[in-house]
mmCIF file of N, CA and C in Angstrom:
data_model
loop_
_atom_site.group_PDB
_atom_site.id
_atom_site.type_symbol
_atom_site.label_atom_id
_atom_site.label_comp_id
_atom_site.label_asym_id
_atom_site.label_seq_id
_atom_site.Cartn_x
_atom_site.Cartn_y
_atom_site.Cartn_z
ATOM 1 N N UNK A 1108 198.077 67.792 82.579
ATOM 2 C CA UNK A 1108 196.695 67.843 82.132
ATOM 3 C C UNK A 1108 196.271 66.494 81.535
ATOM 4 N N UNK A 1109 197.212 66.317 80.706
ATOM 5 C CA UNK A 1109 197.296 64.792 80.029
ATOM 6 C C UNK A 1109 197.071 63.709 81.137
ATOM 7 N N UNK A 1110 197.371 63.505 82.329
ATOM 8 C CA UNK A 1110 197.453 63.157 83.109
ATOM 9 C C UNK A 1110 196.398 62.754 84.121
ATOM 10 N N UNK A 1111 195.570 64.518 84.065
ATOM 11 C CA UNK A 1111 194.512 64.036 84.556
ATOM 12 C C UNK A 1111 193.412 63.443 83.954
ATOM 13 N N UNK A 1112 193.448 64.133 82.740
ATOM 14 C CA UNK A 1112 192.440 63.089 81.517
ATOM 15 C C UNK A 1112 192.215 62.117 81.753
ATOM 16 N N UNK A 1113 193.436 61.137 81.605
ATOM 17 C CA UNK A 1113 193.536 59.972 81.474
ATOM 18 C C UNK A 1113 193.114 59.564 82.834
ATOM 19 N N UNK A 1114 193.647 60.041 84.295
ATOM 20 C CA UNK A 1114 193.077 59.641 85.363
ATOM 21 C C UNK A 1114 191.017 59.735 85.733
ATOM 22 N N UNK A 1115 190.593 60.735 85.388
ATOM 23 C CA UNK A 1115 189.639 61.321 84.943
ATOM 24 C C UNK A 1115 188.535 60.028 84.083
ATOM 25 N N UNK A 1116 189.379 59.848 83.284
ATOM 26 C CA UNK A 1116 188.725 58.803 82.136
ATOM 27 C C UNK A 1116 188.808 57.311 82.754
ATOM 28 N N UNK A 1117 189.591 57.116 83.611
ATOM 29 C CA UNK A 1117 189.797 55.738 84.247
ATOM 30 C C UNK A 1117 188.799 55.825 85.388
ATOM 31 N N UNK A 1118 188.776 56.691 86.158
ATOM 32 C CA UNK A 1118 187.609 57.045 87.519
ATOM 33 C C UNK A 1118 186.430 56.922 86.966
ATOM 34 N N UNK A 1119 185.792 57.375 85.656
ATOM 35 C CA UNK A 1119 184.553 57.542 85.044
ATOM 36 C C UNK A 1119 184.481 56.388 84.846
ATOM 37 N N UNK A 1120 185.236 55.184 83.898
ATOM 38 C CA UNK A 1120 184.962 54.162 83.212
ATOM 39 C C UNK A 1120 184.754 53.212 84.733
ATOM 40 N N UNK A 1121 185.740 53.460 85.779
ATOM 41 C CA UNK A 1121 185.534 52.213 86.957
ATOM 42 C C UNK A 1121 184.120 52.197 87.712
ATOM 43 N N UNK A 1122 183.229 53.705 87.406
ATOM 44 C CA UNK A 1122 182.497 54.315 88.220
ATOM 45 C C UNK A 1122 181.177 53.342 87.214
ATOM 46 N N UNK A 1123 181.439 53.794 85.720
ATOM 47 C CA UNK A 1123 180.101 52.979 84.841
ATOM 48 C C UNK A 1123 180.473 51.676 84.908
ATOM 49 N N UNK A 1124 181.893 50.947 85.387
ATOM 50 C CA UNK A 1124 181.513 49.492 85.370
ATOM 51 C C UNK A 1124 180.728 48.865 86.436
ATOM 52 N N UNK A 1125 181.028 49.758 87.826
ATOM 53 C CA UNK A 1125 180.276 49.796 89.014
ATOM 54 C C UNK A 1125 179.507 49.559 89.155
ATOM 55 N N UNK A 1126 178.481 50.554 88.254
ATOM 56 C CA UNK A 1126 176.967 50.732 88.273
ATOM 57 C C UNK A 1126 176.526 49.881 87.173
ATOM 58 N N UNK A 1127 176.540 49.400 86.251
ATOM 59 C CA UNK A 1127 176.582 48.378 85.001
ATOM 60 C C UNK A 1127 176.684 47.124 86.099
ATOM 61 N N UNK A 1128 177.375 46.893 86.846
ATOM 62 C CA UNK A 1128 177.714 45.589 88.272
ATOM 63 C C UNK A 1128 176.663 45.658 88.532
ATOM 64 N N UNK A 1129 175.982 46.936 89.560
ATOM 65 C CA UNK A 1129 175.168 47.089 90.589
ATOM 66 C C UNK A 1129 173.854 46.493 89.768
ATOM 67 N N UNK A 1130 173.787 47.674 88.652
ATOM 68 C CA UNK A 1130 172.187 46.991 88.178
ATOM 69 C C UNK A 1130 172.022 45.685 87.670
ATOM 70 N N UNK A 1131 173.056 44.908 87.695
ATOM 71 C CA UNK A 1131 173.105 43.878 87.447
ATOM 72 C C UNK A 1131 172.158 43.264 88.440
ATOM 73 N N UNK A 1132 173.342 43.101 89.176
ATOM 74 C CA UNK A 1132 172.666 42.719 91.192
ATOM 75 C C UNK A 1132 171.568 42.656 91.379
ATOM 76 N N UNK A 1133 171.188 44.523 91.318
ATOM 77 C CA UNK A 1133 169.757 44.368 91.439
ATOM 78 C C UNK A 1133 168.837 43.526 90.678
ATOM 79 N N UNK A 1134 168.918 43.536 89.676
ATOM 80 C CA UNK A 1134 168.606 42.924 88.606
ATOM 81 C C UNK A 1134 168.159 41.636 88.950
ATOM 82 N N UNK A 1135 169.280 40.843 89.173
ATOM 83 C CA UNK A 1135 169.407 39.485 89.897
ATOM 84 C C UNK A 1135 169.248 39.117 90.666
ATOM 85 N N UNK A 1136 169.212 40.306 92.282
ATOM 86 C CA UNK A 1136 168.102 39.867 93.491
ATOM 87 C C UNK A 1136 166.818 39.869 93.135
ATOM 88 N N UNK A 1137 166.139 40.844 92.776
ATOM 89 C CA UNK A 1137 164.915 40.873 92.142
ATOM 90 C C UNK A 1137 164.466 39.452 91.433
ATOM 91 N N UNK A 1138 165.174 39.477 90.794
ATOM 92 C CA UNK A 1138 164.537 37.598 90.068
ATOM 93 C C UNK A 1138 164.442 36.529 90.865
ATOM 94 N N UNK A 1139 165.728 36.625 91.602
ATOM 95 C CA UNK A 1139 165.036 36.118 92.534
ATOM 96 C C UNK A 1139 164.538 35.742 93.840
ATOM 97 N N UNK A 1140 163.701 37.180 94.080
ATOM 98 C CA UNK A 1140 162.601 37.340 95.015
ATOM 99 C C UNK A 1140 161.821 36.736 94.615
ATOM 100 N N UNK A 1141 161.420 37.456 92.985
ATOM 101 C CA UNK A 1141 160.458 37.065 92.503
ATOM 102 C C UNK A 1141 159.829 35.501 92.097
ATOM 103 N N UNK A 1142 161.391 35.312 91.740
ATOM 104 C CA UNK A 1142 161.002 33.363 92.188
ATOM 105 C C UNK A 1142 160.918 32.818 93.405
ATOM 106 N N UNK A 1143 161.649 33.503 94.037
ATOM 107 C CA UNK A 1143 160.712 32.772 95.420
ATOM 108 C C UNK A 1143 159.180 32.885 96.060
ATOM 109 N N UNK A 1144 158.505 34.388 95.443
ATOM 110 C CA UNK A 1144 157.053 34.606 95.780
ATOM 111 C C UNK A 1144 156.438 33.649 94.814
ATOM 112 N N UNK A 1145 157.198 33.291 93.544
ATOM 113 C CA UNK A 1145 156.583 32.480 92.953
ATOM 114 C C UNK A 1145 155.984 30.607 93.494
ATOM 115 N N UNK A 1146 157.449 30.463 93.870
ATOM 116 C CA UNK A 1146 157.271 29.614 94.822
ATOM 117 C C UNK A 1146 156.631 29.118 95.597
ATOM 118 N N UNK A 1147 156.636 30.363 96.135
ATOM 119 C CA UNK A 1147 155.770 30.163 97.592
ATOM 120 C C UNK A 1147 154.460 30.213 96.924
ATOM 121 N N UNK A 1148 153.978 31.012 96.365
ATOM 122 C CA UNK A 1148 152.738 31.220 96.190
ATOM 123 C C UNK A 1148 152.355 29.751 95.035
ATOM 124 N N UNK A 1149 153.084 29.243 94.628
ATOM 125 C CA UNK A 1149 152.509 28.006 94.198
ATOM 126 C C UNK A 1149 152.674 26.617 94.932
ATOM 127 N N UNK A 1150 153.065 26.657 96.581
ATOM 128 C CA UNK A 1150 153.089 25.760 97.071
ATOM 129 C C UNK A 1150 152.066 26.087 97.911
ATOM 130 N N UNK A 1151 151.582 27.678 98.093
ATOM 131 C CA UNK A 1151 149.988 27.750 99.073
ATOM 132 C C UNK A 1151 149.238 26.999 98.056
ATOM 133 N N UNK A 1152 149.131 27.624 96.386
ATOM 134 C CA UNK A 1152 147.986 26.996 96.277
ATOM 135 C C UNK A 1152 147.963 25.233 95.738
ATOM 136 N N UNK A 1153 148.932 24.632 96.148
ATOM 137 C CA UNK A 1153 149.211 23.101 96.162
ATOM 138 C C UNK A 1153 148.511 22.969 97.131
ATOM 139 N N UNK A 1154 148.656 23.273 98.541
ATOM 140 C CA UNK A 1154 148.456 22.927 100.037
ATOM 141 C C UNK A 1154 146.940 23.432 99.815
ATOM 142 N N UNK A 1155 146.552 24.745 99.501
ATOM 143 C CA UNK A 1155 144.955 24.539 99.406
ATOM 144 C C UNK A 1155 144.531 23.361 98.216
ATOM 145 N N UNK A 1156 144.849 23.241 97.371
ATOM 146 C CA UNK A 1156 144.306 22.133 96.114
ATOM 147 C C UNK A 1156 144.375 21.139 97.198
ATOM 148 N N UNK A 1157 145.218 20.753 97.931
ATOM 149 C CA UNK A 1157 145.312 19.189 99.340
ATOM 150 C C UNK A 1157 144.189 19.908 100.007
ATOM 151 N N UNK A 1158 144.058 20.663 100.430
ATOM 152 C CA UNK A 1158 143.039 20.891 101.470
ATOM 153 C C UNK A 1158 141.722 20.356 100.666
ATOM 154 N N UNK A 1159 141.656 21.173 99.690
ATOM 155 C CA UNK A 1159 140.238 21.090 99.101
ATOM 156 C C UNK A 1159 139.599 19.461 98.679
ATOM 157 N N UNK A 1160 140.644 19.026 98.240
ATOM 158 C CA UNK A 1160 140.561 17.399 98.130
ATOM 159 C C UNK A 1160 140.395 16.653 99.179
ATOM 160 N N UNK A 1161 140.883 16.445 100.310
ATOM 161 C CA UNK A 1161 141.027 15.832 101.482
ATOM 162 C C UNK A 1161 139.592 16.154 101.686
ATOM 163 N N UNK A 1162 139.162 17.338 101.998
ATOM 164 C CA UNK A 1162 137.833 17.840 102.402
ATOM 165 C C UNK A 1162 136.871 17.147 101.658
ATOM 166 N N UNK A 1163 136.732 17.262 100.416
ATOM 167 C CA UNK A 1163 135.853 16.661 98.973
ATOM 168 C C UNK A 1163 135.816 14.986 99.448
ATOM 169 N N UNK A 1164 137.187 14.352 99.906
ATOM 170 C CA UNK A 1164 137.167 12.801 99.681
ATOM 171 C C UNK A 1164 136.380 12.723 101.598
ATOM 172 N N UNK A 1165 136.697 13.291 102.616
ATOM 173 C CA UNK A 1165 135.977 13.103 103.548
ATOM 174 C C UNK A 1165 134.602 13.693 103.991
ATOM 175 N N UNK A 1166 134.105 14.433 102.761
ATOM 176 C CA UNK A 1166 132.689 14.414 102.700
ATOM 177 C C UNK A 1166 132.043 13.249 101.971
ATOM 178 N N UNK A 1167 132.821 13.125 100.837
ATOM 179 C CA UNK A 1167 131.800 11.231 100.131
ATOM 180 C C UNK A 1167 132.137 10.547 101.289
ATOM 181 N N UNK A 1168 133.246 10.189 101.813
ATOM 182 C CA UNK A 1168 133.345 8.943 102.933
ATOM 183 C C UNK A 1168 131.916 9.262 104.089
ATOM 184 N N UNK A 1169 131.669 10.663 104.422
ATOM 185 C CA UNK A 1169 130.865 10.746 105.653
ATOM 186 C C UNK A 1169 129.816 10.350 104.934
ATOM 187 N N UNK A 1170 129.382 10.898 103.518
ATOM 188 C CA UNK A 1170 127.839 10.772 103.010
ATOM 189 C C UNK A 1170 127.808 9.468 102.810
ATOM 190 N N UNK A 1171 128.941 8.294 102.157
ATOM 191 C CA UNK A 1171 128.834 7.014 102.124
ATOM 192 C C UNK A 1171 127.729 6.395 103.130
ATOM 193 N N UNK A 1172 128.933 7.114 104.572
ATOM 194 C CA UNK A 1172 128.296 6.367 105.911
ATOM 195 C C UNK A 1172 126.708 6.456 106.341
ATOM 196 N N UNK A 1173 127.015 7.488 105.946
ATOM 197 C CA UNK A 1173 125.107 7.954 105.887
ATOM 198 C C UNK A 1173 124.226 7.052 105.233
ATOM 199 N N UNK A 1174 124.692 7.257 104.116
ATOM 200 C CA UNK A 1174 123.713 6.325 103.033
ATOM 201 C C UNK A 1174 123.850 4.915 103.463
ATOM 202 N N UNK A 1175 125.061 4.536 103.998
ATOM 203 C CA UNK A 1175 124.773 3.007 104.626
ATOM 204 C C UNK A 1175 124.011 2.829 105.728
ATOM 205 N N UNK A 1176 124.240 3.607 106.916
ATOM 206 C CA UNK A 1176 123.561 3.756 107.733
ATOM 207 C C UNK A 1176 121.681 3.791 107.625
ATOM 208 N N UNK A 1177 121.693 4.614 106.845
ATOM 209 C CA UNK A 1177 120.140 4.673 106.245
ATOM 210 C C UNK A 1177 120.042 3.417 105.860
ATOM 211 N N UNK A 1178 120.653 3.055 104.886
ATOM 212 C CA UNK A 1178 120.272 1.027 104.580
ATOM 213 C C UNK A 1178 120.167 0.513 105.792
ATOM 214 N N UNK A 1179 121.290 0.692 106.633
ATOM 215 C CA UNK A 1179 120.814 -0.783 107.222
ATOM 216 C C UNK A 1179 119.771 -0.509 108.405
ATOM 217 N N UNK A 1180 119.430 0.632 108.449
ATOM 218 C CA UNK A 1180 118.415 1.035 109.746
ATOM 219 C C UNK A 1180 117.201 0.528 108.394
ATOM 220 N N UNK A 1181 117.167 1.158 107.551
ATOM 221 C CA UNK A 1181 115.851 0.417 107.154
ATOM 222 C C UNK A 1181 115.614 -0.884 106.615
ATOM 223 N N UNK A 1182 116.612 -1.459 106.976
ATOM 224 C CA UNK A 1182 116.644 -3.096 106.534
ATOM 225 C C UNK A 1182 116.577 -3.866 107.903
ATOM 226 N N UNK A 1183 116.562 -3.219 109.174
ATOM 227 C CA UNK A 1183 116.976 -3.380 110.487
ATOM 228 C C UNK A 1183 115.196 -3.536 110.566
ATOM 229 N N UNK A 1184 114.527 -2.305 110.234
ATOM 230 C CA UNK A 1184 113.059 -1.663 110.190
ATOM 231 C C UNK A 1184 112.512 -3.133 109.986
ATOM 232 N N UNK A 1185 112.887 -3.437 108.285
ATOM 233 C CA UNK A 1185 112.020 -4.431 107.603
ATOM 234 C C UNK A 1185 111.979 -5.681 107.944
ATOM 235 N N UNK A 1186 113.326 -6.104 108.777
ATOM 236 C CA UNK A 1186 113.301 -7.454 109.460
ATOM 237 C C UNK A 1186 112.609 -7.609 110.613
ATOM 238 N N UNK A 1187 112.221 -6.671 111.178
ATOM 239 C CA UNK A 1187 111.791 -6.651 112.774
ATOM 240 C C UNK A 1187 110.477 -6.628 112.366
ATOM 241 N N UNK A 1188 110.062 -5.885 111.398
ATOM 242 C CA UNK A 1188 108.469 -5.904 110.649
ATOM 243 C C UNK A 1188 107.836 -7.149 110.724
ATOM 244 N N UNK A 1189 108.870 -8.072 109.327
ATOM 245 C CA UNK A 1189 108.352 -9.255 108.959
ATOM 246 C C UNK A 1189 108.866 -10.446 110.377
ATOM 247 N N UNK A 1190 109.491 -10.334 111.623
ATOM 248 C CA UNK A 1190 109.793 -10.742 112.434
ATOM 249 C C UNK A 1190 107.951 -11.067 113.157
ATOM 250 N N UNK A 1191 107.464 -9.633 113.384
ATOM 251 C CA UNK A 1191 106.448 -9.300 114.541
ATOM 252 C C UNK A 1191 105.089 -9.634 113.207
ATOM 253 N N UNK A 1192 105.347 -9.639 112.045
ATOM 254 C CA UNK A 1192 104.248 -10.375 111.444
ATOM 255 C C UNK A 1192 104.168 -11.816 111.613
ATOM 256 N N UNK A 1193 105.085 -12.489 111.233
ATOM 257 C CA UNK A 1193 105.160 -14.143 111.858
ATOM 258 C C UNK A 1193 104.649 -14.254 112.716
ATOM 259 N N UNK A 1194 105.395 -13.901 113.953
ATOM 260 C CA UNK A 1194 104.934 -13.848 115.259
ATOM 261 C C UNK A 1194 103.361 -13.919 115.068
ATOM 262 N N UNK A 1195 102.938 -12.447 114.969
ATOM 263 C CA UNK A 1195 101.219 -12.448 114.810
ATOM 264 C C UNK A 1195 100.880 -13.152 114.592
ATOM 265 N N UNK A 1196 100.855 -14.013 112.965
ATOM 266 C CA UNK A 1196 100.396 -15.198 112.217
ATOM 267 C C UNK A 1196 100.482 -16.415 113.203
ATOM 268 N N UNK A 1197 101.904 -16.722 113.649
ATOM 269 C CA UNK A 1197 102.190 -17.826 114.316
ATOM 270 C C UNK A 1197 101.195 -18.267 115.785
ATOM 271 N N UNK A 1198 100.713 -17.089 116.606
ATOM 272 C CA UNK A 1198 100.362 -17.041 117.431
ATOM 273 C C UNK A 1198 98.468 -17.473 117.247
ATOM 274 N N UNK A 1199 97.834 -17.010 116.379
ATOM 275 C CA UNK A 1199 96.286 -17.649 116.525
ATOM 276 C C UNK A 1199 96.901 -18.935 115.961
ATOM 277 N N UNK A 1200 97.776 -19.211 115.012
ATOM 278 C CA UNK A 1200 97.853 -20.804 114.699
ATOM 279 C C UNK A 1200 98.187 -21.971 115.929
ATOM 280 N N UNK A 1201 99.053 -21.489 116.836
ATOM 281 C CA UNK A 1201 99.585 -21.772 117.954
ATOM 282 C C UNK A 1201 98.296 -21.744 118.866
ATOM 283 N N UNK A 1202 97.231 -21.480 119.339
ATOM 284 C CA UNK A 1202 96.543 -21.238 120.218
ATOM 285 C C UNK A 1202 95.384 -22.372 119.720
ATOM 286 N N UNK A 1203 95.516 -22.444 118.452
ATOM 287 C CA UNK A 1203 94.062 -23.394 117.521
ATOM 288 C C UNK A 1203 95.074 -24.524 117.968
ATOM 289 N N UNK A 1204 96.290 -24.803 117.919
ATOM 290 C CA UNK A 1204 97.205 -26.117 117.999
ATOM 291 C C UNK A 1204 97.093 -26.356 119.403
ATOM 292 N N UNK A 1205 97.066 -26.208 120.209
ATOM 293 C CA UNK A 1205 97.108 -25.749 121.196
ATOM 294 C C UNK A 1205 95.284 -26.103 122.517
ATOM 295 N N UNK A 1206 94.499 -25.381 121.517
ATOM 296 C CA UNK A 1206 92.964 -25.841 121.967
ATOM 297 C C UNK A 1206 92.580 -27.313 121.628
ATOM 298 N N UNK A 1207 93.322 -27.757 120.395
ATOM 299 C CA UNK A 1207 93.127 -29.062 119.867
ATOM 300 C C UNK A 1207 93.882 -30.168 120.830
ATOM 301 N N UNK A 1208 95.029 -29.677 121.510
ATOM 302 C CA UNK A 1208 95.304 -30.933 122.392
ATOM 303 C C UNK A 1208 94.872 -30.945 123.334
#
C-alpha cells in the first residue's frame, strides 16, 4: 500500500510538473506571437509613415514645378509683350527714317 502511495505521489507530482512545463510553453509561445504581431504591425505602420512622406515630398516637388512653370510662362508672356511693343514703336520710327532718305 505504502508502495503505491508513494508511486501514486510520484505520478501526481511528475504529472503537476508537466503541466506547470506546459503552461509555461504556452505562456512563452504566446509572447511571442504576440511580439511578432507587434512587429509586424509596427513595420506596416513604418512602411505607411514612408508611403505617406514620399507622397507629401512628391506632391511639393510636382506643385514646385507648377509654380515654376507658371513663372516662366508668364515671364515668357511679358518678354514677347515688351518684344512686339518695340517692334510697334520701332516701326513708324523706321518708316519716318526711312521717308527722310
Amino acid at each position: 500500500e505504502r508502495r503505491l502511495a508513494n508511486q501514486f505521489s510520484r505520478l501526481q507530482a511528475e504529472t503537476e510538473e508537466r503541466a506547470r512545463q506546459e503552461v509555461a510553453k504556452r505562456a512563452r509561445l504566446e509572447a511571442e506571437k504576440k511580439a511578432r504581431l507587434q512587429a509586424k504591425e509596427r513595420a506596416r505602420q513604418k512602411a505607411a509613415e514612408k508611403a505617406r512622406l514620399e507622397a507629401e515630398k512628391k506632391a511639393q516637388l510636382e506643385a514646385g514645378e507648377r509654380e515654376l512653370e507658371r513663372h516662366l510662362a508668364e515671364e515668357f508672356s511679358r518678354l514677347q509683350t515688351e518684344t512686339e511693343e518695340r517692334a510697334r514703336q520701332k516701326t513708324p520710327e523706321k518708316a519716318r527714317l526711312e521717308a527722310e532718305k
